[in-house]
Short mmCIF file of C-alpha atoms in Angstrom, two decimals:
data_model
loop_
_atom_site.label_atom_id
_atom_site.label_comp_id
_atom_site.label_asym_id
_atom_site.label_seq_id
_atom_site.Cartn_x
_atom_site.Cartn_y
_atom_site.Cartn_z
CA UNK O 1 -0.06 -0.10 -0.03
CA UNK O 2 2.63 2.62 1.14
CA UNK O 3 4.79 1.52 -2.26
CA UNK O 4 2.07 3.00 -4.46
CA UNK O 5 3.40 6.39 -5.86
CA UNK O 6 1.32 9.16 -5.97
CA UNK O 7 0.99 8.84 -9.49
CA UNK O 8 -0.54 5.36 -9.17
CA UNK O 9 -2.75 6.69 -6.76
CA UNK O 10 -4.03 9.42 -8.84
CA UNK O 11 -4.66 7.28 -11.81
CA UNK O 12 -6.51 4.97 -9.65
CA UNK O 13 -8.60 7.54 -7.86
CA UNK O 14 -9.57 8.80 -11.61
CA UNK O 15 -11.17 5.51 -12.56
CA UNK O 16 -14.63 5.80 -11.13
CA UNK O 17 -14.67 2.24 -9.98
CA UNK O 18 -11.85 2.77 -7.76
CA UNK O 19 -12.16 6.06 -6.46
CA UNK O 20 -13.17 5.61 -3.06
CA UNK O 21 -10.60 2.62 -2.67
CA UNK O 22 -7.89 5.18 -3.91
CA UNK O 23 -9.03 7.87 -1.74
CA UNK O 24 -8.59 5.49 1.41
CA UNK O 25 -5.14 4.61 0.20
CA UNK O 26 -4.31 8.14 0.02
CA UNK O 27 -5.90 8.78 3.61
CA UNK O 28 -4.00 6.03 5.17
CA UNK O 29 -0.78 7.14 3.60
CA UNK O 30 -0.89 10.62 4.68
CA UNK O 31 -3.20 10.92 7.72
CA UNK O 32 -0.10 10.41 10.25
CA UNK O 33 2.04 13.13 8.52
CA UNK O 34 -0.95 15.57 8.19
CA UNK O 35 -2.35 14.80 11.84
CA UNK O 36 1.06 15.80 13.53
CA UNK O 37 1.58 18.87 11.32
CA UNK O 38 -1.98 19.96 12.21
CA UNK O 39 -1.56 19.03 15.77
CA UNK O 40 1.81 21.13 16.27
CA UNK O 41 -0.31 24.49 15.03
CA UNK O 42 -3.76 24.04 16.91
CA UNK O 43 -2.18 21.57 19.56
CA UNK O 44 -5.28 20.16 20.92
CA UNK O 45 -6.29 16.51 19.63
CA UNK O 46 -9.95 17.40 18.94
CA UNK O 47 -9.56 20.29 17.14
CA UNK O 48 -6.80 18.38 15.09
CA UNK O 49 -9.14 15.38 14.43
CA UNK O 50 -11.81 17.99 13.15
CA UNK O 51 -9.33 19.77 10.99
CA UNK O 52 -7.68 16.65 9.62
CA UNK O 53 -11.03 15.20 8.36
CA UNK O 54 -11.88 18.89 6.90
CA UNK O 55 -8.55 18.68 4.95
CA UNK O 56 -9.30 15.16 3.81
CA UNK O 57 -12.94 16.21 2.53
CA UNK O 58 -11.50 19.21 0.67
CA UNK O 59 -9.02 17.05 -0.69
CA UNK O 60 -12.05 14.63 -1.74
CA UNK O 61 -13.70 17.45 -3.43
CA UNK O 62 -10.58 18.77 -5.10
CA UNK O 63 -8.74 15.52 -6.16
CA UNK O 64 -10.65 15.47 -9.43
CA UNK O 65 -9.05 18.73 -10.50
CA UNK O 66 -5.60 17.99 -9.30
CA UNK O 67 -3.12 18.11 -12.34
CA UNK O 68 -0.40 16.68 -10.41
CA UNK O 69 1.95 19.44 -11.11
CA UNK O 70 3.06 19.14 -7.43
CA UNK O 71 3.02 16.17 -5.28
CA UNK O 72 0.03 14.89 -3.29
CA UNK O 73 1.58 15.50 -0.05
CA UNK O 74 2.59 19.21 -0.47
CA UNK O 75 -0.82 19.62 -1.67
CA UNK O 76 -2.34 18.28 1.38
CA UNK O 77 0.07 19.96 3.38
CA UNK O 78 -1.04 23.13 1.91
CA UNK O 79 -4.61 22.26 2.71
CA UNK O 80 -4.11 21.22 6.11
CA UNK O 81 -1.83 24.39 6.95
CA UNK O 82 -4.52 26.69 5.54
CA UNK O 83 -7.17 24.91 7.33
CA UNK O 84 -5.03 25.13 10.98
CA UNK O 85 -4.33 28.55 10.01
CA UNK O 86 -8.14 29.63 9.24
CA UNK O 87 -8.95 27.86 12.32
CA UNK O 88 -6.57 29.88 14.56
CA UNK O 89 -7.93 32.99 12.88
CA UNK O 90 -11.35 32.15 13.57
CA UNK O 91 -10.72 31.56 17.27
CA UNK O 92 -9.21 34.95 17.35
CA UNK O 93 -12.19 36.76 15.70
CA UNK O 94 -14.82 34.45 17.81
CA UNK O 95 -13.04 35.55 20.99
CA UNK O 96 -11.87 38.99 19.97
CA UNK O 97 -8.41 37.67 20.94
CA UNK O 98 -5.29 39.55 20.11
CA UNK O 99 -2.39 37.06 18.56
CA UNK O 100 -0.44 36.89 22.13
CA UNK O 101 -3.61 35.46 23.74
CA UNK O 102 -4.07 32.94 21.21
CA UNK O 103 -0.51 31.84 22.14
CA UNK O 104 -1.00 31.96 25.70
CA UNK O 105 -3.99 29.96 25.06
CA UNK O 106 -2.30 27.14 23.29
CA UNK O 107 0.33 27.16 25.84
CA UNK O 108 -2.28 26.56 28.60
CA UNK O 109 -3.95 23.76 26.48
CA UNK O 110 -0.62 22.23 26.01
CA UNK O 111 -0.33 21.80 30.03
CA UNK O 112 -3.74 20.41 30.52
CA UNK O 113 -3.67 18.32 27.34
CA UNK O 114 -3.92 14.72 28.22
CA UNK O 115 -2.22 13.68 24.99
CA UNK O 116 0.96 15.40 25.73
CA UNK O 117 3.58 13.11 27.03
CA UNK O 118 6.53 14.94 26.99
CA UNK O 119 9.10 16.02 29.63
CA UNK O 120 9.63 19.33 31.12
CA UNK O 121 12.11 20.56 28.79
CA UNK O 122 9.85 19.27 25.60
CA UNK O 123 7.15 21.25 27.54
CA UNK O 124 9.14 24.33 27.25
CA UNK O 125 10.47 23.66 23.87
CA UNK O 126 6.74 23.42 22.72
CA UNK O 127 5.97 26.75 24.72
CA UNK O 128 9.00 28.37 23.39
CA UNK O 129 8.00 27.26 19.89
CA UNK O 130 4.33 28.87 20.28
CA UNK O 131 5.97 32.26 21.01
CA UNK O 132 7.35 32.12 17.41
CA UNK O 133 5.69 34.21 14.85
CA UNK O 134 3.23 32.13 12.75
CA UNK O 135 5.26 31.67 9.57
CA UNK O 136 8.41 31.25 11.58
CA UNK O 137 6.59 28.24 13.78
CA UNK O 138 5.40 26.50 10.79
CA UNK O 139 8.70 26.58 9.01
CA UNK O 140 10.47 25.42 12.13
CA UNK O 141 8.04 22.47 12.84
CA UNK O 142 8.09 21.32 9.15
CA UNK O 143 12.10 21.29 8.98
CA UNK O 144 12.78 20.23 12.49
CA UNK O 145 10.04 17.83 13.01
CA UNK O 146 8.36 16.55 9.71
CA UNK O 147 11.93 16.84 8.37
CA UNK O 148 10.64 18.03 5.06
CA UNK O 149 13.04 19.47 2.34
CA UNK O 150 12.98 23.19 2.04
CA UNK O 151 11.85 22.83 -1.88
CA UNK O 152 8.71 20.91 -0.56
CA UNK O 153 8.27 23.64 2.40
CA UNK O 154 8.56 26.27 -0.12
CA UNK O 155 5.74 24.75 -2.21
CA UNK O 156 3.46 24.34 0.54
CA UNK O 157 3.93 28.03 2.01
CA UNK O 158 4.79 29.70 -1.46
CA UNK O 159 7.98 31.12 -0.24
CA UNK O 160 11.40 30.92 -1.68
CA UNK O 161 13.87 28.42 -0.48
CA UNK O 162 16.20 31.13 0.68
CA UNK O 163 13.38 32.93 2.83
CA UNK O 164 12.78 29.54 4.34
CA UNK O 165 16.51 28.90 5.23
CA UNK O 166 16.61 32.10 6.95
CA UNK O 167 13.36 31.86 8.78
CA UNK O 168 14.36 28.26 10.06
CA UNK O 169 17.37 29.83 11.59
CA UNK O 170 16.12 32.69 13.15
CA UNK O 171 13.30 30.47 14.63
CA UNK O 172 16.16 28.02 15.88
CA UNK O 173 18.08 30.88 17.47
CA UNK O 174 15.02 32.32 19.03
CA UNK O 175 14.10 29.07 20.79
CA UNK O 176 17.87 28.62 21.87
CA UNK O 177 17.55 31.85 23.57
CA UNK O 178 14.05 31.58 25.08
CA UNK O 179 15.29 28.02 26.48
CA UNK O 180 18.68 29.77 27.83
CA UNK O 181 17.05 32.52 29.53
CA UNK O 182 14.21 30.47 31.11
CA UNK W 1 18.47 21.86 34.16
CA UNK W 2 21.39 24.09 32.53
CA UNK W 3 22.66 21.07 30.75
CA UNK W 4 19.01 20.23 29.39
CA UNK W 5 18.23 23.53 28.47
CA UNK W 6 21.33 23.81 26.13
CA UNK W 7 19.61 22.31 22.97
CA UNK W 8 21.20 22.66 19.47
CA UNK W 9 18.69 22.59 16.53
CA UNK W 10 20.59 20.97 14.11
CA UNK W 11 18.52 20.28 10.77
CA UNK W 12 17.66 16.60 10.52
CA UNK W 13 18.58 15.76 14.43
CA UNK W 14 16.51 13.18 16.23
CA UNK W 15 13.21 14.54 17.24
CA UNK W 16 10.81 13.28 19.97
CA UNK W 17 7.54 13.88 19.61
CA UNK W 18 5.89 14.95 22.80
CA UNK W 19 2.35 14.36 21.60
CA UNK W 20 0.06 11.45 21.65
CA UNK W 21 -3.17 10.11 20.30
CA UNK W 22 -5.78 7.92 21.89
CA UNK W 23 -5.70 4.29 21.21
CA UNK W 24 -6.46 2.86 17.66
CA UNK W 25 -6.88 6.71 16.65
CA UNK W 26 -5.10 6.23 13.16
CA UNK W 27 -6.33 2.70 12.46
CA UNK W 28 -9.94 3.83 12.65
CA UNK W 29 -9.83 7.42 11.17
CA UNK W 30 -10.34 6.45 7.50
CA UNK W 31 -13.34 4.62 8.64
CA UNK W 32 -14.83 7.56 10.49
CA UNK W 33 -13.85 9.65 7.42
CA UNK W 34 -15.39 7.61 5.20
CA UNK W 35 -18.86 7.72 7.20
CA UNK W 36 -18.35 11.14 7.23
CA UNK W 37 -18.01 11.71 3.61
CA UNK W 38 -20.95 9.42 2.98
CA UNK W 39 -23.22 11.52 5.32
CA UNK W 40 -22.22 14.80 3.36
CA UNK W 41 -22.58 13.36 -0.08
CA UNK W 42 -25.76 11.36 0.69
CA UNK W 43 -26.99 12.83 3.81
CA UNK W 44 -28.53 15.82 2.02
CA UNK W 45 -31.71 15.22 0.24
CA UNK W 46 -32.17 17.08 -3.33
CA UNK W 47 -34.64 19.37 -1.48
CA UNK W 48 -32.07 19.84 1.20
CA UNK W 49 -29.52 20.77 -1.35
CA UNK W 50 -31.76 23.09 -3.06
CA UNK W 51 -32.49 25.10 0.05
CA UNK W 52 -28.78 25.01 0.58
CA UNK W 53 -28.03 26.70 -2.32
CA UNK W 54 -31.11 28.93 -2.24
CA UNK W 55 -30.97 29.77 1.38
CA UNK W 56 -28.11 32.69 0.98
CA UNK W 57 -29.67 34.07 -2.11
CA UNK W 58 -33.12 34.38 -0.33
CA UNK W 59 -31.02 36.23 2.67
CA UNK W 60 -29.66 38.55 0.41
CA UNK W 61 -33.36 39.37 -1.23
CA UNK W 62 -34.58 39.75 2.07
CA UNK W 63 -32.22 42.28 3.20
CA UNK W 64 -32.46 44.46 0.12
CA UNK W 65 -36.31 44.16 0.38
CA UNK W 66 -35.69 45.12 4.38
CA UNK W 67 -33.89 48.17 3.13
CA UNK W 68 -36.43 49.11 0.41
CA UNK W 69 -39.09 49.06 2.70
CA UNK W 70 -37.49 51.17 5.42
CA UNK W 71 -36.33 53.71 2.60
CA UNK W 72 -40.17 53.87 1.34
CA UNK W 73 -41.45 54.24 4.81
CA UNK W 74 -38.94 56.84 5.78
CA UNK W 75 -39.86 58.83 2.54
CA UNK W 76 -43.40 58.31 2.95
CA UNK W 77 -43.30 59.85 6.30
CA UNK W 78 -41.41 62.79 5.46
CA UNK W 79 -43.63 63.64 2.50
CA UNK W 80 -46.88 62.97 4.61
CA UNK W 81 -45.44 65.51 7.33
CA UNK W 82 -45.00 68.08 4.33
CA UNK W 83 -48.47 67.20 3.07
CA UNK W 84 -49.76 67.64 6.60
CA UNK W 85 -48.33 71.10 6.94
CA UNK W 86 -49.58 71.96 3.62
CA UNK W 87 -52.88 71.05 4.54
CA UNK W 88 -52.82 72.84 7.55
CA UNK W 89 -51.88 75.95 5.79
CA UNK W 90 -54.53 75.86 3.22
CA UNK W 91 -57.09 75.11 6.12
CA UNK W 92 -55.79 78.43 7.43
CA UNK W 93 -56.44 80.13 4.53
CA UNK W 94 -59.81 78.90 3.96
CA UNK W 95 -60.68 79.67 7.52
CA UNK W 96 -59.26 83.17 6.76
CA UNK W 97 -61.19 84.15 3.69
CA UNK W 98 -64.55 82.40 4.83
CA UNK W 99 -64.74 83.89 8.23
CA UNK W 100 -62.12 86.84 8.59
CA UNK W 101 -61.89 88.35 5.03
CA UNK W 102 -63.39 91.51 5.25
CA UNK W 103 -64.67 93.82 2.28
CA UNK W 104 -62.54 96.11 3.23
CA UNK W 105 -59.64 93.98 2.81
CA UNK W 106 -60.80 92.99 -0.50
CA UNK W 107 -60.95 96.89 -1.52
CA UNK W 108 -57.58 97.48 -0.15
CA UNK W 109 -56.13 94.68 -2.37
CA UNK W 110 -57.74 96.36 -5.64
CA UNK W 111 -56.40 99.98 -4.44
CA UNK W 112 -53.98 100.25 -1.74
CA UNK W 113 -54.77 104.15 -1.71
CA UNK W 114 -58.46 103.52 -0.97
CA UNK W 115 -57.37 102.43 2.76
CA UNK W 116 -53.59 103.25 3.00
CA UNK W 117 -53.69 101.79 6.53
CA UNK W 118 -52.87 98.37 5.49
CA UNK W 119 -53.17 97.22 9.01
CA UNK W 120 -56.79 97.35 9.47
CA UNK W 121 -58.27 94.66 7.27
CA UNK W 122 -61.08 92.85 9.41
CA UNK W 123 -64.43 94.15 10.02
CA UNK W 124 -62.80 97.32 11.51
CA UNK W 125 -64.66 99.66 8.79
CA UNK W 126 -68.31 99.49 8.65
CA UNK W 127 -69.51 97.62 5.70
CA UNK W 128 -71.26 100.29 3.60
CA UNK W 129 -72.39 99.07 0.28
CA UNK W 130 -72.50 102.60 -0.98
CA UNK W 131 -68.78 102.98 -0.29
CA UNK W 132 -68.16 100.08 -2.47
CA UNK W 133 -70.27 101.32 -5.12
CA UNK W 134 -68.39 104.64 -5.29
CA UNK W 135 -65.14 103.08 -5.24
CA UNK W 136 -65.96 100.97 -8.06
CA UNK W 137 -67.55 103.62 -10.23
CA UNK W 138 -64.22 105.84 -9.77
CA UNK W 139 -62.38 106.62 -12.98
CA UNK W 140 -58.84 105.95 -11.71
CA UNK W 141 -59.83 101.91 -11.30
CA UNK W 142 -59.02 100.36 -14.43
CA UNK W 143 -61.63 97.11 -13.73
CA UNK W 144 -60.34 95.48 -17.12
CA UNK W 145 -56.80 95.32 -15.77
CA UNK W 146 -57.83 94.10 -12.21
CA UNK W 147 -59.82 91.26 -13.83
CA UNK W 148 -57.19 90.16 -16.29
CA UNK W 149 -54.86 89.73 -13.14
CA UNK W 150 -57.02 88.01 -10.95
#
């Protein structure tokens, strides 16, 4: 199942008899990576679950028109990132929260999260990551945790590789400083 | 603690994921997603789909109609108030001409010199028919001109 390439999955998806089967394979192939990506943005498991479902629902509707110019997984990452950022934006609007308060709320969610198993240093690291500007946080998570290539991150975030490299190094420096000063 | 905090973020280094998920979450996810897909696709009857499409458009029409009604009512209120004022004014004139308009007032309108005191219009001079006749027979009055003007 894992060995099937994106091209094979796409051609299977375009066959009406195998559409659901192919989509199921795509979901199984990418669900975990996308889950962790969203989870690191919104922190809570329940929110992540909703957003992951929304991501795949959008993919189901859009995959028909997917022309295969990029890889499926960068395309899915893009949808997932947009879903997660829109969720945070909605949250800010709904509760009239400034950016800093959302970060505080996410930090406190982290502490009360039953599905957070990290030790003290990991908690501090996650809190430091939450203090980063939104884009740096995304770049840091995708590069450090998801180990994505800059070229792929570039496709997801629509930013040049050079800018991404700078962003990552700024983020890493800030986190190091935050942890040292803590 | 200091030693622990001294992390170097080398790219591609080992990363521990501090988060976890409920048991069997990933094993059951695709099943739950399929169910939701089926609900979303088949859950809506054609009528519900129709309403789903039509509802925002109806809402827009309702908003426009609401504004139109508010505009009409506002306009109507202002214009009817003006009409009310106009009616009161006309009623005043009718009352004046019906009850208080004196013959002297009429004569003074015909000729300012007849009663130079313009302030005295209303029944302060005796209504003497001969006076009127004398006045009307005066040669200086151009009756045709007055009639053509009025």
